[in-house]
Amino acid sequence: MSLFCSTMLWAASPDDLFISARTAYNSRNTTVLADAAQKLQAQNHVLAPYADYWLMLLNLSQADNQTVRHFLERYADLPFADRVRGEWLKALARRQDWQTFFEEYPKFKRDDASVNCYAIDAGIQQGLESSVLEGKTLWMTGSELPANCEAVFDRLQKGGVLRDDDIWARTRLLLQGSKMTVVKVVLQRIPGVDKTNLKLLDRVYQNPQQVLEKGQISFKSRLGKELNLYALERLSKSQPALALDIWEKVHTSFEPVDRDYFWGRFALHAARKHDPMALTYYNRAGNTALDKDQREWKARSALRNAEWKALQAAIAEMPEAQQEEGVWRYWKARALKEQKQLVAANLILVGLSRENNYYGLLAEEEMGDVVAAPPAFYKTTPEEVRIALASPGVQRSLALRRLDMRWESRAEWVYATSNFDDKQLIAAAEVAFREGWYDIAISTADRTKLLHDFALRYPTPYRDMMQGYAADNALDEAWVYGLIRQESRFVSWAKSSVGASGLMQVMPATAKWIAKRLGMGSFEPSMINQLDTNLKFGTHYLRYTMDQMSDQSLMATAAYNAGPGRPKRWASNRPLEGAVYAETIPFSETRDYVKKVLGNAYYYSQQLGTKKLTLKERLGVVPGVGAAVSAEED
């Protein structure tokens, strides 16, 4: 580095110096980065550890073990330490330093599949039965795994532990998630499967109806049977009647266990379409093992048809951990109550009512005269806020946010507050709120267990502007706030993966349509990111969904998320309790969305002192619209 450049770094402001360090890291300039790191340490800059961290990442492949250990000891209390340990473990594995690897591996806290595969592979080579079992468990995943995991599977297959049946089992799992690229890799572990066979897979994916109707794939081989089963499942999603018709013609080509598998998959898709025959199809699945999704939709099908005994039985078939989820505790209690088992029902409802969430509210309202213990409210003190603000991790997080390092600032905040008790969390949430960091304030306040500050969980920024737009569109302000909390958590620059923008996550095409309706001839797409325009457009569209859904806020909420065409197709041919309608929405994103928005709205009404409807009143009753079967799924 030239003397002039070094002098410029000394003359730079602390933040400018840090930015130069970040630039040097991004360009992999270790000389400039090392100089900047030294100067940041000399200035005792709050973010000096990050310059050291970047320098360690760039030098990790050459660093000796003692140097890395010293770094990890020095920065053990910072969130990036575990990432460095993970990268170091990978480097140790590549150079076969297994002694050091296994000394450090137990200290690694992250779930990194690549690191895990190195550990499993080394364990298998050492003859550890536990590593063999870990490898088999890892194999049965429905997602893509890092490339180095293939060595584990090669070893298991060569040793006869990973058999053809295991390969076919994972193939089915991957096909269910349409992971076609991974399926092709997995299938090549089957002797005799080549690229020609794999082209048939593409044909099934693109046009299952043609494959089945023209008999393009023989049933004689295992591959042929699996591809035909996959074609039948794909057709079941879009044309179930045709799939059943073809199944009746070809089902004898399959073994009984494969027939049971087909019925289990067909039943799932039928349940998502609200087919009243879904439970009958489930019964035809015999002893086939149902996955989490299948079990849940079996229960939802019983719920949709008000078959309370069948609902109770479906929940009882779930693993214990699944039964303990709030959703299934609530609906089990409802099933018991509908069968006049009030004592057993209330035992469940009382415990659930203590939870401050959608199902906790429903449980509390369901009990009626049975009074649940009120939540303990707590307001933080100035001293507690001062202590929270003085935390080094909080200081680093705020400094990173100031420099627009969003991912790092959040990671630092989560790590810094990970061991906080309820009072400390509320104080930290207050710090974030005062900084205008509303999403972090909400998520931090949401983590308390016994003491709560609902003003921090459900903040009301921009209220002067919000009240006007809510009033202009005759909307319940608590509902609008509940929707924004779910859409963006008040992050004005939020942008979704599909392009929705701003507080109310308005899509570009929707914004253009609204601008035309409002007569805004000078509208530019960038205007949707402006706070005022976003609220104006979002509330206008929310009013539109209400008008389309006959002022039914549950369906209007669903329409805001999934589009105005779908909610009516999800209705029944008879009136449905709103909670039942919400629970049986086919799209998991929309199902979760409406529950959170309307739960938020209830809490906001308490905060704002506005129209205090119960959650059940907000959910309402969805009117029957004639036979309505959805042909859509997640």
XYZ file of C-alpha atoms in Angstrom:
634
model
C 0.000 0.000 0.000
C 1.324 3.462 -0.823
C 2.086 5.953 1.935
C -0.539 8.257 0.418
C -3.283 5.563 0.566
C -2.350 4.666 4.153
C -2.466 8.340 5.141
C -5.900 8.661 3.525
C -7.161 5.772 5.665
C -5.876 7.419 8.844
C -7.603 10.648 7.847
C -10.921 8.954 7.088
C -13.820 9.167 9.518
C -14.458 5.969 11.536
C -17.462 5.002 9.407
C -15.611 5.805 6.160
C -12.769 3.611 7.367
C -15.183 0.765 8.059
C -16.752 1.166 4.606
C -13.301 1.004 3.030
C -12.699 -2.234 4.956
C -15.943 -3.682 3.608
C -15.010 -2.633 0.066
C -11.590 -4.255 0.464
C -13.218 -7.485 1.646
C -15.623 -7.552 -1.298
C -12.704 -7.073 -3.695
C -10.587 -9.600 -1.724
C -7.863 -7.011 -1.134
C -6.258 -8.389 2.028
C -3.572 -5.692 2.166
C -6.010 -2.780 2.376
C -8.345 -4.775 4.617
C -5.567 -5.631 7.094
C -4.525 -1.995 7.293
C -8.112 -0.826 7.804
C -8.694 -3.516 10.451
C -5.633 -2.362 12.374
C -6.772 1.258 12.317
C -10.346 0.382 13.351
C -8.965 -1.539 16.323
C -6.745 1.402 17.227
C -9.796 3.695 17.162
C -11.797 1.181 19.213
C -14.553 1.318 16.574
C -17.663 -0.606 17.609
C -17.556 -2.572 14.328
C -13.800 -3.270 14.344
C -14.476 -6.997 14.972
C -16.168 -7.241 11.569
C -13.006 -6.126 9.769
C -11.096 -8.835 11.659
C -13.820 -11.310 10.706
C -13.588 -10.504 7.005
C -9.823 -10.751 7.122
C -10.060 -14.167 8.785
C -12.470 -15.427 6.089
C -10.067 -14.357 3.343
C -7.056 -15.918 5.094
C -8.761 -19.038 6.440
C -7.314 -21.483 3.927
C -3.756 -20.463 4.916
C -4.278 -19.804 8.627
C -2.812 -22.292 11.110
C -5.052 -23.937 13.684
C -3.689 -21.905 16.593
C -4.510 -18.613 14.828
C -8.077 -19.687 14.080
C -8.608 -20.931 17.621
C -7.327 -17.645 19.012
C -9.782 -15.750 16.765
C -12.714 -17.929 17.864
C -11.843 -17.480 21.531
C -11.537 -13.710 21.106
C -14.863 -13.336 19.327
C -16.806 -16.178 20.906
C -19.652 -13.805 21.818
C -20.236 -12.490 18.305
C -22.642 -14.065 15.783
C -20.041 -14.507 13.054
C -17.843 -16.795 15.186
C -19.871 -19.869 14.327
C -19.721 -19.100 10.617
C -15.931 -18.950 10.838
C -15.911 -22.247 12.731
C -18.107 -23.791 10.017
C -15.818 -22.628 7.198
C -12.802 -23.804 9.196
C -14.378 -27.241 9.680
C -14.854 -27.538 5.916
C -11.224 -26.594 5.353
C -10.081 -29.118 7.976
C -12.145 -31.840 6.313
C -10.709 -31.065 2.885
C -7.193 -31.423 4.198
C -8.129 -34.514 6.210
C -7.215 -33.032 9.600
C -9.787 -35.164 11.363
C -8.314 -34.839 14.831
C -8.808 -31.072 14.854
C -12.118 -31.431 13.013
C -13.644 -33.639 15.721
C -12.229 -31.462 18.498
C -14.100 -28.466 17.044
C -17.209 -30.100 15.584
C -19.069 -30.449 18.933
C -18.718 -26.662 19.414
C -20.419 -25.937 16.075
C -23.949 -24.647 16.666
C -25.307 -24.131 13.156
C -27.097 -26.776 11.115
C -24.873 -26.895 8.040
C -25.493 -29.945 5.846
C -22.053 -29.703 4.229
C -20.245 -29.788 7.592
C -22.554 -32.544 8.822
C -21.799 -34.657 5.764
C -18.065 -34.355 6.321
C -18.559 -35.528 9.914
C -20.833 -38.411 8.890
C -18.488 -39.552 6.122
C -15.507 -39.590 8.484
C -17.558 -41.474 11.072
C -18.610 -44.119 8.545
C -14.991 -44.640 7.546
C -14.193 -45.190 11.225
C -16.961 -47.799 11.416
C -19.299 -45.796 13.665
C -22.820 -47.250 13.541
C -24.244 -43.906 14.680
C -22.780 -42.237 11.583
C -24.336 -44.888 9.340
C -27.735 -44.166 10.896
C -27.200 -40.410 10.499
C -26.367 -40.952 6.842
C -29.526 -42.989 6.252
C -31.613 -40.289 7.972
C -29.961 -37.566 5.897
C -30.697 -39.492 2.712
C -34.453 -39.295 3.265
C -34.812 -35.591 2.642
C -36.984 -33.916 0.050
C -34.489 -31.165 -0.710
C -31.175 -30.781 -2.499
C -28.021 -31.441 -0.478
C -24.450 -30.120 -0.879
C -22.224 -31.948 -3.357
C -19.940 -33.407 -0.680
C -22.882 -35.377 0.756
C -22.731 -37.611 -2.305
C -19.583 -39.205 -0.869
C -21.619 -40.313 2.157
C -24.262 -41.874 -0.049
C -21.679 -43.516 -2.300
C -20.160 -45.160 0.751
C -23.555 -46.264 2.097
C -24.587 -47.694 -1.251
C -21.286 -49.502 -1.750
C -21.648 -51.021 1.727
C -25.152 -52.271 0.967
C -26.744 -49.963 3.538
C -28.381 -47.723 0.964
C -30.563 -50.091 -1.063
C -32.690 -49.678 -4.167
C -35.861 -49.390 -2.060
C -34.285 -46.443 -0.233
C -33.524 -44.802 -3.568
C -37.083 -45.250 -4.773
C -38.418 -43.919 -1.459
C -36.428 -40.712 -1.782
C -37.395 -40.465 -5.443
C -41.056 -40.363 -4.421
C -40.341 -37.763 -1.784
C -38.535 -35.547 -4.291
C -41.237 -36.001 -6.924
C -43.843 -34.818 -4.437
C -41.943 -31.546 -4.239
C -41.228 -31.464 -7.995
C -37.459 -31.426 -7.350
C -36.796 -32.689 -10.845
C -33.084 -31.887 -11.059
C -32.346 -33.749 -7.821
C -34.576 -36.670 -8.859
C -32.466 -37.184 -11.960
C -29.286 -37.349 -9.884
C -30.839 -39.771 -7.388
C -32.287 -42.081 -10.056
C -28.881 -42.578 -11.627
C -28.003 -44.648 -8.555
C -30.392 -47.316 -9.893
C -28.636 -49.809 -12.210
C -29.901 -49.539 -15.769
C -31.303 -46.005 -15.473
C -29.723 -43.750 -18.093
C -30.323 -40.378 -19.727
C -32.915 -41.863 -22.085
C -34.976 -43.005 -19.109
C -34.628 -39.608 -17.475
C -36.133 -37.904 -20.528
C -39.337 -39.830 -19.759
C -39.413 -38.017 -16.440
C -39.554 -34.670 -18.246
C -42.372 -35.973 -20.431
C -44.415 -36.985 -17.375
C -43.827 -33.629 -15.724
C -44.871 -31.685 -18.824
C -47.894 -33.716 -19.947
C -49.014 -36.487 -17.568
C -52.372 -36.861 -19.315
C -50.783 -37.667 -22.647
C -48.360 -40.134 -21.062
C -51.209 -42.013 -19.391
C -53.796 -41.926 -22.163
C -51.328 -43.012 -24.834
C -49.612 -45.584 -22.640
C -46.209 -44.099 -23.420
C -44.455 -45.741 -20.462
C -44.502 -49.475 -19.796
C -45.519 -50.816 -16.373
C -43.061 -53.721 -16.587
C -40.107 -52.078 -14.819
C -39.949 -50.421 -11.411
C -39.038 -47.158 -13.126
C -42.065 -47.464 -15.405
C -44.396 -48.033 -12.472
C -42.970 -45.107 -10.520
C -43.264 -42.763 -13.502
C -46.861 -43.816 -14.116
C -47.662 -43.314 -10.424
C -46.152 -39.849 -10.642
C -48.189 -39.094 -13.772
C -51.362 -40.192 -11.953
C -50.566 -37.959 -9.007
C -49.920 -34.945 -11.222
C -53.178 -35.544 -13.031
C -54.966 -35.905 -9.682
C -54.142 -32.293 -8.874
C -55.781 -30.835 -11.979
C -58.226 -33.465 -13.273
C -59.109 -35.843 -10.437
C -62.061 -37.441 -12.230
C -59.890 -38.331 -15.221
C -57.141 -39.603 -12.923
C -59.637 -41.907 -11.189
C -60.945 -43.163 -14.508
C -57.443 -44.047 -15.690
C -56.585 -45.549 -12.285
C -59.485 -47.978 -12.544
C -58.020 -49.245 -15.809
C -54.409 -49.614 -14.681
C -54.477 -50.236 -10.907
C -53.956 -53.983 -11.315
C -50.510 -53.220 -12.744
C -49.383 -52.115 -9.288
C -48.582 -54.015 -6.113
C -51.009 -53.564 -3.154
C -48.516 -51.362 -1.310
C -48.294 -49.050 -4.336
C -52.082 -48.913 -4.597
C -52.248 -47.772 -0.972
C -49.639 -45.127 -1.740
C -51.692 -43.835 -4.672
C -54.838 -43.522 -2.547
C -52.909 -41.641 0.131
C -51.713 -39.095 -2.436
C -55.064 -38.897 -4.206
C -56.827 -38.338 -0.861
C -54.503 -35.429 -0.074
C -55.312 -33.640 -3.314
C -59.025 -34.383 -2.917
C -58.999 -32.915 0.597
C -57.324 -29.747 -0.661
C -60.097 -29.427 -3.222
C -62.699 -29.822 -0.454
C -63.970 -33.013 -2.053
C -66.509 -34.537 0.377
C -65.210 -37.993 -0.645
C -61.686 -37.255 0.635
C -62.058 -39.244 3.869
C -63.283 -42.233 1.875
C -60.152 -42.022 -0.253
C -58.012 -41.811 2.882
C -59.635 -45.004 4.133
C -58.547 -46.744 0.924
C -54.912 -45.878 1.668
C -54.655 -48.866 3.992
C -51.514 -48.899 6.102
C -49.485 -46.549 3.947
C -47.477 -44.081 6.039
C -48.943 -40.583 5.744
C -46.667 -37.564 5.862
C -47.374 -34.420 7.908
C -49.250 -32.734 5.073
C -51.459 -35.779 4.446
C -52.309 -36.136 8.126
C -53.228 -32.482 8.426
C -55.503 -32.544 5.397
C -57.179 -35.698 6.632
C -58.092 -33.735 9.745
C -59.118 -30.685 7.730
C -61.366 -32.792 5.535
C -63.191 -34.093 8.612
C -63.417 -30.539 9.960
C -64.777 -29.156 6.693
C -67.553 -31.758 6.744
C -68.261 -31.312 10.481
C -67.374 -34.953 11.136
C -66.178 -34.330 14.684
C -65.512 -37.925 15.648
C -63.444 -38.425 12.498
C -61.587 -35.196 13.249
C -60.727 -36.413 16.736
C -59.532 -39.736 15.291
C -57.426 -38.004 12.618
C -55.712 -35.859 15.243
C -55.094 -38.941 17.401
C -53.227 -40.528 14.469
C -50.719 -37.660 14.396
C -47.343 -37.940 16.163
C -47.389 -36.441 19.638
C -45.383 -33.363 18.640
C -47.871 -32.579 15.876
C -50.839 -33.078 18.197
C -49.312 -30.513 20.575
C -49.379 -27.763 17.956
C -51.864 -25.042 18.834
C -53.992 -25.693 15.765
C -54.656 -29.328 16.629
C -55.107 -28.751 20.348
C -57.810 -26.224 19.516
C -59.630 -28.394 17.012
C -59.375 -31.448 19.260
C -61.047 -29.407 21.998
C -63.750 -28.332 19.562
C -64.300 -31.937 18.480
C -64.632 -32.989 22.119
C -67.013 -30.136 22.838
C -69.211 -31.007 19.860
C -69.423 -34.538 21.271
C -70.541 -33.126 24.686
C -67.229 -33.945 26.401
C -67.042 -30.489 27.977
C -64.646 -31.212 30.840
C -62.027 -32.734 28.535
C -62.518 -29.903 26.052
C -62.091 -27.165 28.652
C -58.941 -28.769 30.042
C -57.365 -28.171 26.644
C -58.908 -24.749 26.098
C -57.806 -23.324 29.454
C -54.143 -24.073 28.740
C -54.363 -22.852 25.162
C -56.102 -19.616 26.171
C -52.948 -18.482 27.968
C -51.123 -18.234 24.643
C -51.271 -14.821 22.987
C -52.010 -15.900 19.440
C -54.846 -16.769 17.068
C -55.687 -20.123 18.660
C -55.263 -18.713 22.151
C -57.905 -16.090 21.348
C -60.254 -18.662 19.843
C -59.802 -20.880 22.893
C -60.549 -18.020 25.281
C -63.697 -17.086 23.371
C -64.779 -20.720 23.138
C -64.735 -21.097 26.931
C -67.256 -18.311 27.408
C -67.848 -18.003 31.147
C -64.701 -19.933 32.041
C -62.255 -17.109 32.761
C -58.662 -17.473 31.649
C -55.824 -15.805 33.548
C -55.150 -12.344 32.046
C -51.722 -11.750 30.516
C -49.182 -9.894 32.675
C -48.513 -6.456 31.146
C -45.181 -4.767 31.707
C -43.781 -1.349 30.785
C -40.023 -1.053 30.753
C -38.141 1.497 32.828
C -35.641 4.148 31.662
C -32.849 2.299 33.461
C -33.690 -1.005 31.739
C -33.702 0.768 28.377
C -30.314 2.338 29.164
C -28.839 -1.057 30.043
C -30.249 -2.659 26.874
C -28.882 0.158 24.736
C -25.451 -0.209 26.348
C -25.198 -3.878 25.363
C -22.222 -4.246 22.956
C -24.259 -6.494 20.671
C -27.115 -3.995 20.492
C -24.600 -1.211 19.812
C -23.040 -3.198 16.971
C -26.480 -4.026 15.576
C -27.534 -0.363 15.524
C -24.220 0.653 13.939
C -24.626 -1.980 11.211
C -28.158 -0.779 10.554
C -26.925 2.797 10.263
C -24.577 1.589 7.516
C -27.431 -0.240 5.767
C -25.984 -3.704 6.453
C -29.432 -5.186 6.969
C -28.682 -8.897 7.195
C -25.728 -8.416 9.532
C -27.617 -5.976 11.766
C -30.473 -8.436 12.217
C -28.147 -11.349 12.880
C -26.289 -9.299 15.467
C -29.536 -8.240 17.160
C -30.922 -11.778 17.358
C -27.637 -13.062 18.778
C -27.311 -10.187 21.238
C -30.818 -10.707 22.639
C -30.907 -14.517 22.438
C -30.542 -15.022 26.204
C -32.572 -12.000 27.354
C -35.365 -12.530 29.872
C -38.806 -10.962 29.427
C -37.888 -7.591 30.986
C -34.707 -7.365 28.930
C -36.578 -8.263 25.730
C -39.176 -5.566 26.345
C -36.417 -3.022 27.038
C -34.609 -4.053 23.838
C -37.859 -3.827 21.880
C -38.302 -0.304 23.210
C -34.800 0.569 21.970
C -35.661 -0.736 18.503
C -38.993 1.097 18.503
C -37.350 4.405 19.363
C -34.947 3.820 16.465
C -37.913 3.352 14.117
C -36.850 -0.280 13.647
C -40.404 -1.491 13.908
C -40.040 -5.023 12.563
C -37.274 -5.790 15.073
C -39.275 -4.162 17.881
C -42.223 -6.431 17.045
C -40.224 -9.653 16.736
C -38.350 -8.925 19.973
C -41.493 -8.088 21.970
C -43.164 -11.193 20.491
C -40.597 -13.433 22.194
C -41.646 -12.763 25.795
C -43.194 -15.634 27.729
C -44.807 -14.272 30.903
C -44.563 -10.462 30.753
C -45.860 -8.589 27.703
C -45.995 -5.106 26.229
C -48.652 -5.212 23.541
C -47.951 -1.632 22.484
C -44.564 -2.882 21.271
C -45.966 -6.079 19.780
C -48.618 -4.092 17.925
C -47.196 -0.620 17.246
C -49.124 2.049 15.332
C -46.637 4.172 13.364
C -47.847 6.639 10.731
C -51.230 6.827 12.466
C -52.104 10.358 11.383
C -51.791 9.306 7.763
C -53.346 5.887 8.344
C -56.497 7.203 10.032
C -57.289 9.405 7.068
C -56.976 6.665 4.462
C -58.868 4.138 6.606
C -61.696 6.647 7.068
C -61.731 7.580 3.368
C -62.292 3.926 2.494
C -64.626 3.108 5.408
C -62.177 0.533 6.745
C -61.628 -0.686 10.290
C -58.300 0.869 11.262
C -57.373 -2.103 13.466
C -57.842 -4.437 10.498
C -55.654 -2.276 8.244
C -52.928 -2.194 10.879
C -53.262 -5.956 11.348
C -52.754 -6.463 7.641
C -49.727 -4.165 7.440
C -48.126 -5.887 10.432
C -48.366 -9.164 8.544
C -47.409 -7.807 5.131
C -44.305 -5.787 5.986
C -44.050 -5.220 9.757
C -43.871 -1.516 8.835
C -40.710 -1.826 6.739
C -41.453 0.838 4.131
C -38.805 -0.426 1.696
C -39.942 -4.074 1.930
C -40.127 -5.893 -1.379
C -41.367 -9.447 -1.856
C -39.919 -12.113 -4.133
C -42.746 -11.465 -6.617
C -42.248 -7.681 -6.664
C -44.836 -6.411 -4.154
C -43.640 -3.199 -2.511
C -43.992 -1.046 0.561
C -45.943 -1.213 3.806
C -48.996 -2.770 2.159
C -47.034 -4.845 -0.371
C -48.797 -3.575 -3.485
C -47.982 -5.385 -6.727
C -46.802 -3.241 -9.694
C -49.694 -4.315 -11.934
C -52.190 -3.676 -9.138
C -50.669 -0.243 -8.521
C -51.060 0.656 -12.192
C -54.694 -0.503 -12.109
C -55.420 1.498 -8.937
C -53.774 4.622 -10.359
C -56.072 4.393 -13.377
C -59.129 3.972 -11.112
C -58.072 7.026 -9.111
C -57.436 9.092 -12.227
C -53.711 9.542 -11.538
C -52.433 10.191 -15.048
C -48.971 11.147 -13.786
C -48.393 7.869 -11.913
C -44.914 6.357 -12.118
C -44.136 2.797 -10.859
C -41.522 4.127 -8.414
C -44.239 6.098 -6.608
C -45.541 2.900 -4.990
C -42.486 2.962 -2.714
C -43.553 6.337 -1.308
C -45.248 5.924 2.069
C -48.209 8.142 1.271
C -48.910 6.535 -2.121
C -48.485 3.021 -0.772
C -51.028 3.558 2.007
C -53.417 5.303 -0.365
C -53.256 2.474 -2.912
C -53.252 -0.335 -0.358
C -56.324 0.910 1.490
C -58.102 1.523 -1.813
C -57.440 -2.055 -2.885
C -58.492 -3.373 0.507
C -61.789 -1.518 0.116
C -62.153 -3.099 -3.325
C -61.689 -6.600 -1.900
C -64.302 -5.847 0.782
C -66.792 -4.777 -1.886
C -66.041 -7.889 -3.924
C -66.530 -10.119 -0.863
C -69.760 -8.465 0.336
C -68.066 -6.883 3.364
C -66.866 -10.263 4.677
C -63.491 -9.314 6.174
C -62.166 -12.899 6.311
C -62.693 -13.425 2.585
C -61.468 -9.909 1.809
C -58.262 -10.644 3.719
C -57.814 -13.847 1.731
C -58.477 -11.910 -1.473
C -55.817 -9.328 -0.613
C -53.261 -12.137 -0.402
C -54.413 -14.616 -3.050
C -56.402 -12.446 -5.464
C -60.135 -11.698 -5.579
C -61.049 -14.722 -7.700
C -60.116 -17.485 -5.277
C -61.890 -16.913 -1.922
C -65.372 -17.568 -3.331
C -64.128 -20.787 -4.936
C -62.952 -21.878 -1.493
C -66.407 -21.443 0.015
C -68.814 -24.322 0.550
C -72.328 -25.005 -0.706
C -73.504 -24.262 2.848
C -72.606 -21.535 5.354
C -69.269 -22.190 7.076
C -68.024 -20.947 10.417
C -65.237 -18.492 9.591
C -62.641 -20.416 11.610
C -63.444 -23.581 9.623
C -63.216 -21.723 6.321
C -59.856 -20.207 7.329
C -58.491 -23.580 8.455
C -59.344 -25.243 5.151
C -57.938 -22.666 2.727
C -55.902 -24.743 0.219
C -52.940 -22.337 0.020
C -50.767 -22.640 3.125
C -49.469 -19.074 2.715
C -52.983 -17.619 2.544
C -54.253 -19.867 5.339
C -51.508 -18.640 7.654
C -51.949 -15.063 6.436
C -55.645 -14.667 7.214
C -55.258 -16.164 10.676
C -52.431 -13.788 11.544
C -54.068 -10.701 10.040
C -57.361 -11.195 11.862
C -55.599 -12.120 15.095
C -53.521 -8.958 14.723
C -56.695 -6.949 14.118
C -58.153 -8.154 17.408
C -55.079 -7.043 19.355
C -54.930 -3.727 17.487
C -58.552 -2.989 18.363
C -57.578 -3.371 22.029
C -54.641 -1.010 21.523
C -56.556 1.608 19.556
C -59.795 1.485 21.509
C -61.713 1.177 18.248
C -64.464 -1.264 17.289
C -63.819 -4.148 19.708
C -65.041 -7.217 17.889
C -64.208 -10.695 19.134
C -62.007 -12.761 16.870
C -64.977 -14.993 16.052
C -66.992 -11.933 15.056
C -64.154 -10.850 12.780
C -64.040 -14.309 11.218
C -67.802 -14.307 10.831
C -69.741 -16.894 8.853
C -68.867 -17.460 5.211
C -72.083 -17.796 3.200
C -72.674 -20.816 1.000
C -72.183 -20.204 -2.703
C -73.268 -23.518 -4.222
C -70.965 -26.449 -4.981
C -67.483 -24.963 -5.033
C -64.470 -27.213 -5.445
C -61.064 -25.598 -5.795
C -58.752 -26.945 -8.472
C -55.791 -25.168 -6.928
C -53.214 -26.251 -4.412
C -49.974 -25.072 -2.873
